[in-house]
Coordinates of N, CA and C in Angstrom, one line a residue:
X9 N 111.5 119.0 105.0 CA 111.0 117.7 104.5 C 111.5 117.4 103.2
X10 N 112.8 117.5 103.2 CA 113.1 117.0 101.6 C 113.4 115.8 101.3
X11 N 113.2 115.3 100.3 CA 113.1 113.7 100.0 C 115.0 113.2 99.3
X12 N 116.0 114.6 99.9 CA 117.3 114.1 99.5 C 118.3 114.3 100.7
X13 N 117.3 114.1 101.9 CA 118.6 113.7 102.8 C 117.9 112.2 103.6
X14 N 119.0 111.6 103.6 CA 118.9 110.4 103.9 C 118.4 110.3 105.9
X15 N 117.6 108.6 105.4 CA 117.3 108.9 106.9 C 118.1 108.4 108.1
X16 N 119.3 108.7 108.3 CA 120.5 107.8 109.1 C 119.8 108.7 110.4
X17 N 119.4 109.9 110.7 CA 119.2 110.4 112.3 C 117.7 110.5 112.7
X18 N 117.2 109.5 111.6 CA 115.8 109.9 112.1 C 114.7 108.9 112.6
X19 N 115.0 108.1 114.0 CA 114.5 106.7 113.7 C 113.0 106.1 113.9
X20 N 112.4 107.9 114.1 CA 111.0 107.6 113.7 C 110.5 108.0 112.4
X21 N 111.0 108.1 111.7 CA 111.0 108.4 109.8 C 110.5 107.1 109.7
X22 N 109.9 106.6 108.6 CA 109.6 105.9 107.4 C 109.6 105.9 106.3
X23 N 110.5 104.8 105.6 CA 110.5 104.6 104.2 C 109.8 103.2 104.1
X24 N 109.1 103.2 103.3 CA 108.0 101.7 103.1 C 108.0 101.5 100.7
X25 N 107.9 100.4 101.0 CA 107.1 100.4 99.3 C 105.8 100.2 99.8
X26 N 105.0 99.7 98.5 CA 104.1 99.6 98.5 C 103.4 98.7 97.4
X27 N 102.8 97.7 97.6 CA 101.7 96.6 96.3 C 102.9 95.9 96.0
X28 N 103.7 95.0 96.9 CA 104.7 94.4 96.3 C 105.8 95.1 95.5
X29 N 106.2 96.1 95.5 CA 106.9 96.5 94.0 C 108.2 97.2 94.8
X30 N 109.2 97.0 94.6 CA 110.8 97.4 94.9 C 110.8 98.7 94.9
X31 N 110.0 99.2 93.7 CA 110.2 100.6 93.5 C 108.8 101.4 93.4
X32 N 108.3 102.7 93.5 CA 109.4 103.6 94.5 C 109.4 103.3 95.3
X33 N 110.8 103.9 96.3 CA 110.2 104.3 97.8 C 109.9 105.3 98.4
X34 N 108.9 105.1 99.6 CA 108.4 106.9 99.7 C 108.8 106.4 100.7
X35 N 109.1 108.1 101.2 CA 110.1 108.6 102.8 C 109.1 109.2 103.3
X36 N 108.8 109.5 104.5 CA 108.0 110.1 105.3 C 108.8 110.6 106.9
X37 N 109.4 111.6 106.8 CA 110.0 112.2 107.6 C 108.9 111.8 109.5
X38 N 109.4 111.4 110.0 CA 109.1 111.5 111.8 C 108.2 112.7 112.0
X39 N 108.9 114.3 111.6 CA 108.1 115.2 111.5 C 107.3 115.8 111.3
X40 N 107.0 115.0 109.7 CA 105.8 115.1 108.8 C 104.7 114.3 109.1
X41 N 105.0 113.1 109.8 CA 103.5 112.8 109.7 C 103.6 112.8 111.6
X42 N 104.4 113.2 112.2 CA 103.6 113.5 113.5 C 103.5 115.2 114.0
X43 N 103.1 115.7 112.8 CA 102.7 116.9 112.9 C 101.2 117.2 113.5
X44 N 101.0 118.1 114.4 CA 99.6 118.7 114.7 C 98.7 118.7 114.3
X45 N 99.0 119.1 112.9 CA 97.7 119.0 111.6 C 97.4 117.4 111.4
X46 N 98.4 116.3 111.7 CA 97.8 115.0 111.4 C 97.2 114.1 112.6
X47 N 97.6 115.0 113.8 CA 96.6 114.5 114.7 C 95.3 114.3 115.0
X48 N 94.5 113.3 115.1 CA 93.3 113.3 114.8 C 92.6 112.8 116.5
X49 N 91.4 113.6 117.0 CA 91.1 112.8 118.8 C 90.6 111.6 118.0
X50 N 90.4 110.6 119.3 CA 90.5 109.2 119.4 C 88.7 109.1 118.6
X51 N 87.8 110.0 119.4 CA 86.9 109.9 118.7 C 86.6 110.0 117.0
X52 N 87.3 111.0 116.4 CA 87.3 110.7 114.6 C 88.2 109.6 114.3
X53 N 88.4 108.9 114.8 CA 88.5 107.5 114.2 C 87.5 106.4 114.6
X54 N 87.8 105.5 113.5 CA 86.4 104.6 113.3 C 86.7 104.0 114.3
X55 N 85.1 103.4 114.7 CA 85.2 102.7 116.2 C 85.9 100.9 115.4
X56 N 85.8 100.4 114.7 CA 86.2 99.4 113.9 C 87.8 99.5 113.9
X57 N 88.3 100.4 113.7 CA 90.0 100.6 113.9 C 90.3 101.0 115.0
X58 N 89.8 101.6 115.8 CA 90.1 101.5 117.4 C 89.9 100.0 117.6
X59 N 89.4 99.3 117.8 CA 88.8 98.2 118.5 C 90.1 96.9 117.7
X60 N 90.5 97.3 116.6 CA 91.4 96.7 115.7 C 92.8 97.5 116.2
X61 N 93.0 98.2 116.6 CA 94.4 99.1 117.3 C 94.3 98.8 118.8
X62 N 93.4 98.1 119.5 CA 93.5 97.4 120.8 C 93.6 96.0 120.6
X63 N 93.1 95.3 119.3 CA 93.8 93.9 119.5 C 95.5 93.8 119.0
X64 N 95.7 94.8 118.2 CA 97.1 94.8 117.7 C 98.0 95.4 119.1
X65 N 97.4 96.1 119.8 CA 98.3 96.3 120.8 C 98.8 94.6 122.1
X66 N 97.5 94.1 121.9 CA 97.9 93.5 122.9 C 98.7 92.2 122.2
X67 N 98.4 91.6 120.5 CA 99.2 90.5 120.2 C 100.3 91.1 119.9
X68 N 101.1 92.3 119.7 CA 102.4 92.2 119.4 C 102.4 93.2 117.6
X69 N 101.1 92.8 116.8 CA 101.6 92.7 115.5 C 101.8 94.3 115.5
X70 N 102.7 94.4 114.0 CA 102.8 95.9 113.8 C 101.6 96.9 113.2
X71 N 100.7 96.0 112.3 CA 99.8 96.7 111.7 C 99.3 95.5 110.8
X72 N 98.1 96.9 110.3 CA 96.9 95.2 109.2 C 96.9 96.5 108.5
X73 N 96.3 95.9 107.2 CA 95.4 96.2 105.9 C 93.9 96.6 106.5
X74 N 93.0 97.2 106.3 CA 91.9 98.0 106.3 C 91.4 98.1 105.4
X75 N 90.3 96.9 104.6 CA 90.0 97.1 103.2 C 88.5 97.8 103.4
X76 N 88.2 98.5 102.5 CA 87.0 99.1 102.1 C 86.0 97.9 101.7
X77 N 84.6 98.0 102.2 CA 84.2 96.7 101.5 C 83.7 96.6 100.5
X78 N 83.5 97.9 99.7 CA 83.3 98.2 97.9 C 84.4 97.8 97.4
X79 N 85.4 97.2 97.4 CA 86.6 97.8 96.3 C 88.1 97.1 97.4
X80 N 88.9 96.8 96.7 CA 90.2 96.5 97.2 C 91.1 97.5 97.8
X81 N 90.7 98.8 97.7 CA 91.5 100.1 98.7 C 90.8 99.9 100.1
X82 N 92.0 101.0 100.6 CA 91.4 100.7 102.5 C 92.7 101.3 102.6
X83 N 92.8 101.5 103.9 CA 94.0 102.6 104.9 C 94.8 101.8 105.6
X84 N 96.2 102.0 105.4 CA 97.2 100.6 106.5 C 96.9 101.5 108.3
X85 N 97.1 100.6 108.8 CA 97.3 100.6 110.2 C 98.1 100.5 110.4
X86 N 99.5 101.4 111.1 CA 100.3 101.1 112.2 C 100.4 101.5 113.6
X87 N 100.8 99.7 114.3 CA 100.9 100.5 115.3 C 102.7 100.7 115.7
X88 N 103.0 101.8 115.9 CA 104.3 102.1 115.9 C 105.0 101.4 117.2
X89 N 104.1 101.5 118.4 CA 105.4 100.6 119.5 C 105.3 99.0 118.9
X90 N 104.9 98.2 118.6 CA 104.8 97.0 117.9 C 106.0 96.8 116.6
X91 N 106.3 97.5 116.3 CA 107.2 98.0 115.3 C 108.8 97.2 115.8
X92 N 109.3 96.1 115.4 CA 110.6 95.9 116.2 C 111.8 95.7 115.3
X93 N 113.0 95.3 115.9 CA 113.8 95.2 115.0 C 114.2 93.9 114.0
X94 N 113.3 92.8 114.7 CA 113.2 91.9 113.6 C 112.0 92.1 112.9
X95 N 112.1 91.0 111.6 CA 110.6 91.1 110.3 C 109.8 90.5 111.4
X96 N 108.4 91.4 111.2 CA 107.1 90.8 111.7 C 106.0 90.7 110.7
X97 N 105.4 89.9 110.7 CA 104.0 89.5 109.8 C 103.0 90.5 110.5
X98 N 102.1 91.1 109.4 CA 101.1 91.9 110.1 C 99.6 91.1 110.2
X99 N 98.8 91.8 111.2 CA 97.5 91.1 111.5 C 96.9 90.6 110.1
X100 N 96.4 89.8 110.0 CA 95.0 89.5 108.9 C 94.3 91.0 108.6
X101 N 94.2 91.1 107.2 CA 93.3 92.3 107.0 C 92.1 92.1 108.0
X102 N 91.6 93.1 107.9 CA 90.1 93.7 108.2 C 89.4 94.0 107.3
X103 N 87.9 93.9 107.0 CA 87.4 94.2 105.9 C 86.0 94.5 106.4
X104 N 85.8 96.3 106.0 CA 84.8 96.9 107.0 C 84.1 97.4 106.2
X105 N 82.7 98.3 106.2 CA 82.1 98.9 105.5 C 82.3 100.3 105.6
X106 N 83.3 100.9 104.1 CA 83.8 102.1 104.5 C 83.9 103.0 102.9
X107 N 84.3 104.3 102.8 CA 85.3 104.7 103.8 C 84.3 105.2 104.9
X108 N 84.5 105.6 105.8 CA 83.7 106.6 107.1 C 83.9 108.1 107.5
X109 N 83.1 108.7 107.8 CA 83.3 109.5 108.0 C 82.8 109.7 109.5
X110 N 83.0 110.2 110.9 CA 82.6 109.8 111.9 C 83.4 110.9 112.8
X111 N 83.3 111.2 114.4 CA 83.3 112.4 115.2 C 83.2 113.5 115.2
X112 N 82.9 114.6 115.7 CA 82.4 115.6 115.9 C 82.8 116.9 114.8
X113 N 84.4 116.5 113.8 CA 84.4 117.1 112.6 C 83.8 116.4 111.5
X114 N 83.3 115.5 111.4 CA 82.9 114.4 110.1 C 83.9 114.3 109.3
X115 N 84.9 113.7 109.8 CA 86.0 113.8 109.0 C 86.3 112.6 108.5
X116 N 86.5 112.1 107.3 CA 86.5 111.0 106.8 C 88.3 110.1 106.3
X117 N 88.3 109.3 106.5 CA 89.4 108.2 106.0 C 89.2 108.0 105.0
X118 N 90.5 108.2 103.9 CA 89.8 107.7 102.5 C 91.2 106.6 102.0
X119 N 91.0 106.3 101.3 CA 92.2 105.2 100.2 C 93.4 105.5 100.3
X120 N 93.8 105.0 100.8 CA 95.5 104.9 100.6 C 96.2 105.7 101.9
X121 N 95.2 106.0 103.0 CA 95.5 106.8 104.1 C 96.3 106.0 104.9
X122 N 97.5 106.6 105.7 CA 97.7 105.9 106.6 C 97.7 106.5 108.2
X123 N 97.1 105.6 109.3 CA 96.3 105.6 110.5 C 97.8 105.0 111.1
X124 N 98.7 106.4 112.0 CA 99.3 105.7 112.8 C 99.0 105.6 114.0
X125 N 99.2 104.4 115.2 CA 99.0 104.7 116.4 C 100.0 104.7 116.7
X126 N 100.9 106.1 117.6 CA 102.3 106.5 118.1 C 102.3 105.6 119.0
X127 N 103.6 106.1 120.0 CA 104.1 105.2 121.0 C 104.7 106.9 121.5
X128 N 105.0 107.2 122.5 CA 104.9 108.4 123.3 C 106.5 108.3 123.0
X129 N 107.5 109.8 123.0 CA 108.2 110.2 122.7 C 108.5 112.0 122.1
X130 N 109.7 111.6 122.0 CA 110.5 113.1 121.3 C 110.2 112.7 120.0
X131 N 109.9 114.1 119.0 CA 110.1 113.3 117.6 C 110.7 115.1 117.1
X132 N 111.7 115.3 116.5 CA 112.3 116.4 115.4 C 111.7 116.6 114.4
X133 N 111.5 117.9 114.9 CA 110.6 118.7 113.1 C 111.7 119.3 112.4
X134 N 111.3 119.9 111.4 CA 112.4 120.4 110.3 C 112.4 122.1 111.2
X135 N 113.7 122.2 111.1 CA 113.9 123.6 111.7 C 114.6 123.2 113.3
X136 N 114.8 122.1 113.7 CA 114.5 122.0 115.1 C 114.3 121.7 116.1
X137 N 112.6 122.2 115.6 CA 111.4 121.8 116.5 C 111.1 120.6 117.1
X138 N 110.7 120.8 118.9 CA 110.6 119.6 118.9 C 109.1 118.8 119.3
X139 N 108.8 117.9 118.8 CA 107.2 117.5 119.1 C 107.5 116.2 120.0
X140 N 106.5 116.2 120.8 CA 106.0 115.6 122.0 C 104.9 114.4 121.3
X141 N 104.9 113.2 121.1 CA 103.7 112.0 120.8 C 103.8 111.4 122.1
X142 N 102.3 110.9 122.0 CA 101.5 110.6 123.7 C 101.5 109.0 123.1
X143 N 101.3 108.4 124.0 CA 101.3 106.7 123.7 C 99.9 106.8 123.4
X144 N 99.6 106.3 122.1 CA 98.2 105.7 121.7 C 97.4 106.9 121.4
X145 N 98.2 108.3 120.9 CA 97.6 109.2 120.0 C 97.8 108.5 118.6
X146 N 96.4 109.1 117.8 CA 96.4 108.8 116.4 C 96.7 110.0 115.7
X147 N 97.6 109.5 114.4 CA 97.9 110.4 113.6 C 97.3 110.1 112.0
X148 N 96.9 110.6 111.0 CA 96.3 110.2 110.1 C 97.1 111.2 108.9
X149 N 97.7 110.3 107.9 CA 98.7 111.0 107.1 C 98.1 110.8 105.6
X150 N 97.7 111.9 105.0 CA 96.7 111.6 103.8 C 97.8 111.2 102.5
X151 N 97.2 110.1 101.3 CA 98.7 109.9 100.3 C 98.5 111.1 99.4
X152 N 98.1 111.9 99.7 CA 98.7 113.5 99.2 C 99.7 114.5 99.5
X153 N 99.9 113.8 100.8 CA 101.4 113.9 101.6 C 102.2 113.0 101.6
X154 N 101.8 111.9 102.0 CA 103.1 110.7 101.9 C 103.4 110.6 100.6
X155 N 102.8 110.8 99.5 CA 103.2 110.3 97.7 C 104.4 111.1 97.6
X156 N 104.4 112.3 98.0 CA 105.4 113.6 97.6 C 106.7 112.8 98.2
X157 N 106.8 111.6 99.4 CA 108.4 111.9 99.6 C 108.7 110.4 98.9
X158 N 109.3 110.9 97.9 CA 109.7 109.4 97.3 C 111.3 109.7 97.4
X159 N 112.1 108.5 98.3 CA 113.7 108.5 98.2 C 114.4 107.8 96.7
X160 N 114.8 108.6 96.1 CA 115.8 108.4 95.0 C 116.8 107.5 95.4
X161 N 117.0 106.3 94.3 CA 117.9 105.4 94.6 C 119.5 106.2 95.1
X162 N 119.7 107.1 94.2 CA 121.5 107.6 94.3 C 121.3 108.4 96.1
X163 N 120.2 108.6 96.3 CA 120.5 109.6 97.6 C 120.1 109.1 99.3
X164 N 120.0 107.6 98.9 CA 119.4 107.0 100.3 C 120.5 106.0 100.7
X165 N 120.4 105.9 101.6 CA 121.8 104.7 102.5 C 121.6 103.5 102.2
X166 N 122.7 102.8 101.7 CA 122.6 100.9 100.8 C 121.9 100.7 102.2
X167 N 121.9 100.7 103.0 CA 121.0 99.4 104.2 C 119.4 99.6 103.7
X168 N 118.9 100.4 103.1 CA 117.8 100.9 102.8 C 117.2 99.8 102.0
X169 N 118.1 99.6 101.2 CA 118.2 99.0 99.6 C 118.4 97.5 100.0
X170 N 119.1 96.9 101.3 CA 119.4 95.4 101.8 C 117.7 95.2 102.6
X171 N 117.4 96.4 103.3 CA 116.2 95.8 104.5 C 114.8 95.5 103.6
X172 N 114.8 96.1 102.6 CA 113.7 96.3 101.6 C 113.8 95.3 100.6
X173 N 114.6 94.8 100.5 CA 115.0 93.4 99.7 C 114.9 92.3 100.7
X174 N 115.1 92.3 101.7 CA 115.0 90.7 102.8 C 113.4 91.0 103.1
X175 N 112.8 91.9 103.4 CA 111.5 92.3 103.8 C 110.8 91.3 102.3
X176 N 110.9 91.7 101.2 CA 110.1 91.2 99.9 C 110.4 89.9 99.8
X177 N 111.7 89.7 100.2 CA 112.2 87.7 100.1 C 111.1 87.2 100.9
X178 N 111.3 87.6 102.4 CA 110.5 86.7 103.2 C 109.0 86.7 102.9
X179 N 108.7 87.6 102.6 CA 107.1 87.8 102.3 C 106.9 87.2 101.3
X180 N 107.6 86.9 100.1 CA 107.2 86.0 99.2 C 107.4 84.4 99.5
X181 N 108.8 83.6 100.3 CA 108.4 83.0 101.1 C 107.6 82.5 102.0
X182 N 107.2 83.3 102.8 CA 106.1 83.0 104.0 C 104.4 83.5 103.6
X183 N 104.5 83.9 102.6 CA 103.0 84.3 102.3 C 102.1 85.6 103.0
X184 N 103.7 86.3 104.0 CA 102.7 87.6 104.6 C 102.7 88.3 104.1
X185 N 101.6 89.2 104.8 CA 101.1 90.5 103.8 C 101.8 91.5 104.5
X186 N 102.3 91.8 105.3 CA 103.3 92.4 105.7 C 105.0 91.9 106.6
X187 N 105.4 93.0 106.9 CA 106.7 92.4 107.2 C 107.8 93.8 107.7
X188 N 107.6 94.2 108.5 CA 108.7 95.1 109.1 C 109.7 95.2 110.1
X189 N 110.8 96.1 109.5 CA 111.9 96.2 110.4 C 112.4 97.6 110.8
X190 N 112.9 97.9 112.4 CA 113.0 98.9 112.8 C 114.8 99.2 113.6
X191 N 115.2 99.5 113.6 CA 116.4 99.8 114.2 C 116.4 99.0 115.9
X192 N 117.6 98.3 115.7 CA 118.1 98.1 117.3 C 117.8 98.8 118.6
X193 N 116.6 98.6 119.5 CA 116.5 99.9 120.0 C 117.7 100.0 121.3
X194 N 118.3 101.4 121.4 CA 119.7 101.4 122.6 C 120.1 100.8 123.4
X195 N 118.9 101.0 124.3 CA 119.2 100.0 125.7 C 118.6 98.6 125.3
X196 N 118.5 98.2 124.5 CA 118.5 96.4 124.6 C 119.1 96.1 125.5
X197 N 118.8 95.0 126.0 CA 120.1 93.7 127.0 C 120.2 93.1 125.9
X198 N 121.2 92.5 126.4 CA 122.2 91.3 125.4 C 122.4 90.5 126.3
X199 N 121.9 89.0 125.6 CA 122.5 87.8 126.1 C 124.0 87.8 126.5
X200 N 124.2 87.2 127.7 CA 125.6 86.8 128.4 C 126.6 86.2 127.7
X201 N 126.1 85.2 126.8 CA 126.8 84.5 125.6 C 127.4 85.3 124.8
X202 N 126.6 86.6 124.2 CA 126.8 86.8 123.0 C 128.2 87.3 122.8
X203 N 128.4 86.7 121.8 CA 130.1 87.6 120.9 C 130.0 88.8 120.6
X204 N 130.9 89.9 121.4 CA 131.3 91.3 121.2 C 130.7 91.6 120.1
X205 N 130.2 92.8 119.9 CA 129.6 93.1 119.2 C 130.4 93.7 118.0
X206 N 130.5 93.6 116.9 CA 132.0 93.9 115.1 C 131.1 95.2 115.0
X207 N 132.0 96.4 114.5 CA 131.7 97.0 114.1 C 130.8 97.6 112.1
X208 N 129.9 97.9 111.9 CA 129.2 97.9 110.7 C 129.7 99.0 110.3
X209 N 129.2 99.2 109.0 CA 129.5 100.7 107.6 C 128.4 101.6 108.4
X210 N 127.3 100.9 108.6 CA 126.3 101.4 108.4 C 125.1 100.8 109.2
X211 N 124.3 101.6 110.3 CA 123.4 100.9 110.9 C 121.7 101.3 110.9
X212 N 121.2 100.3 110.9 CA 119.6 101.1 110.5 C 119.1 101.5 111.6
X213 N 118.5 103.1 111.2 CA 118.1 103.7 112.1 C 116.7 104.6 112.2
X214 N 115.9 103.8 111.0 CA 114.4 104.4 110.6 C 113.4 102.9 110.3
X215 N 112.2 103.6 110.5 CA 111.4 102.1 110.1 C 111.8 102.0 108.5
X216 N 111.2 100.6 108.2 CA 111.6 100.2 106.7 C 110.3 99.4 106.9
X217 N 109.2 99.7 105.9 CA 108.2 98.7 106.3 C 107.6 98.3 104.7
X218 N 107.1 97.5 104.6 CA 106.4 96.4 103.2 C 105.4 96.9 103.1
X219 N 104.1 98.0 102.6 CA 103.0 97.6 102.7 C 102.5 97.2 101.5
X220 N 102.4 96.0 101.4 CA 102.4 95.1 100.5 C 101.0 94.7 100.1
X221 N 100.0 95.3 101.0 CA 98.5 95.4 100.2 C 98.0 96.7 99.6
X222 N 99.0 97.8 99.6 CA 98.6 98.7 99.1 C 98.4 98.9 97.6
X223 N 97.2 99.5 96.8 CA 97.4 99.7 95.5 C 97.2 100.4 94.9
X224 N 97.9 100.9 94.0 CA 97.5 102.4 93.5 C 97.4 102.6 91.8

């Protein structure tokens, strides 16, 4: 899990900012947050973010804000199959009475957490290893883990540095509060029309996502 190799083979990795701001960026290895330890059953999560992870499944969006209703912190939501390779606007926050603590461990969500819902797949651990995610397991990644991977400008791939810049244009244009983009996925079809595809330096192959309500 080191925060100096770039994420060109990893295209369930994430690198995101965060509260509007260019800089830093934190990296979150594929690995690291769909590790065992961050799997949480469907029951310790809040019945309010379930019920909010079944409307996001069915309109498309990639994820919402989850604000606490004391205070302007709250936990982002992603849902990872929604995740595409054009910019998407994420749902309207939610604003619940929280944090919670809820199922059979009392385990609580707190500030700055992020709540992914997978999409079923292969995902590479460090060493190797390979992990198995089920469609519509939850993973819950505390920012005492995500804070640690922050990518250094000199050691990340320029596409990193272009998708993270069009992501903050459009959102200051269009007024969303989010906005993400994901790698081309393989087997796409291609329109009959389209012009042969030119070859690039460099192609994106991790999420890149805005969470642009977060604040620390």
């Amino acid at each position: 899990m080191s925060n100096e190799i770039p994420f060109t083979n990893d295209r369930r990795g994430i690198l995101f900012t965060i509260n509007r701001e260019t800089e830093p960026l934190y990296q979150l290895e594929s690995g690291a947050w769909a590790s065992p330890e961050n799997r949480w059953p469907e029951g310790d999560i809040p019945p309010e973010i379930r019920e909010k992870v079944a409307a996001l499944r069915q309109s498309g969006k990639p994820g919402t804000f989850v604000q606490f209703l004391q205070g302007e912190v709250g936990v982002y939501v992603i849902c990872e199959g929604n995740i595409k390779n054009l910019p998407e606007a994420a749902d309207d926050d939610l604003v619940v009475d929280g944090p919670w603590s809820t199922g059979t461990r009392a385990r609580g969500l707190a500030p700055y957490d992020l709540v992914i819902c997978a999409k079923g797949g292969a995902v590479m651990a460090e060493g190797g290893a390979r992990l198995e995610t089920r469609d519509g397991d939850y993973y819950v990644v505390r920012c005492q883990t995500w804070s640690r991977f922050v990518a250094h400008p000199p050691v990340r791939p320029r596409f990193v540095d272009t998708t993270k810049d069009v992501l903050l244009l459009l959102e200051n244009l269009h007024r969303k509060n989010f906005l993400s983009m994901s790698p081309d996925p393989e087997d796409e079809g291609l329109p009959a029309n389209l012009m042969p595809p030119m070859a690039v330096p460099e192609g994106i192959n991790c999420y890149v996502l805005n969470l642009s309500r977060f604040k620390r």
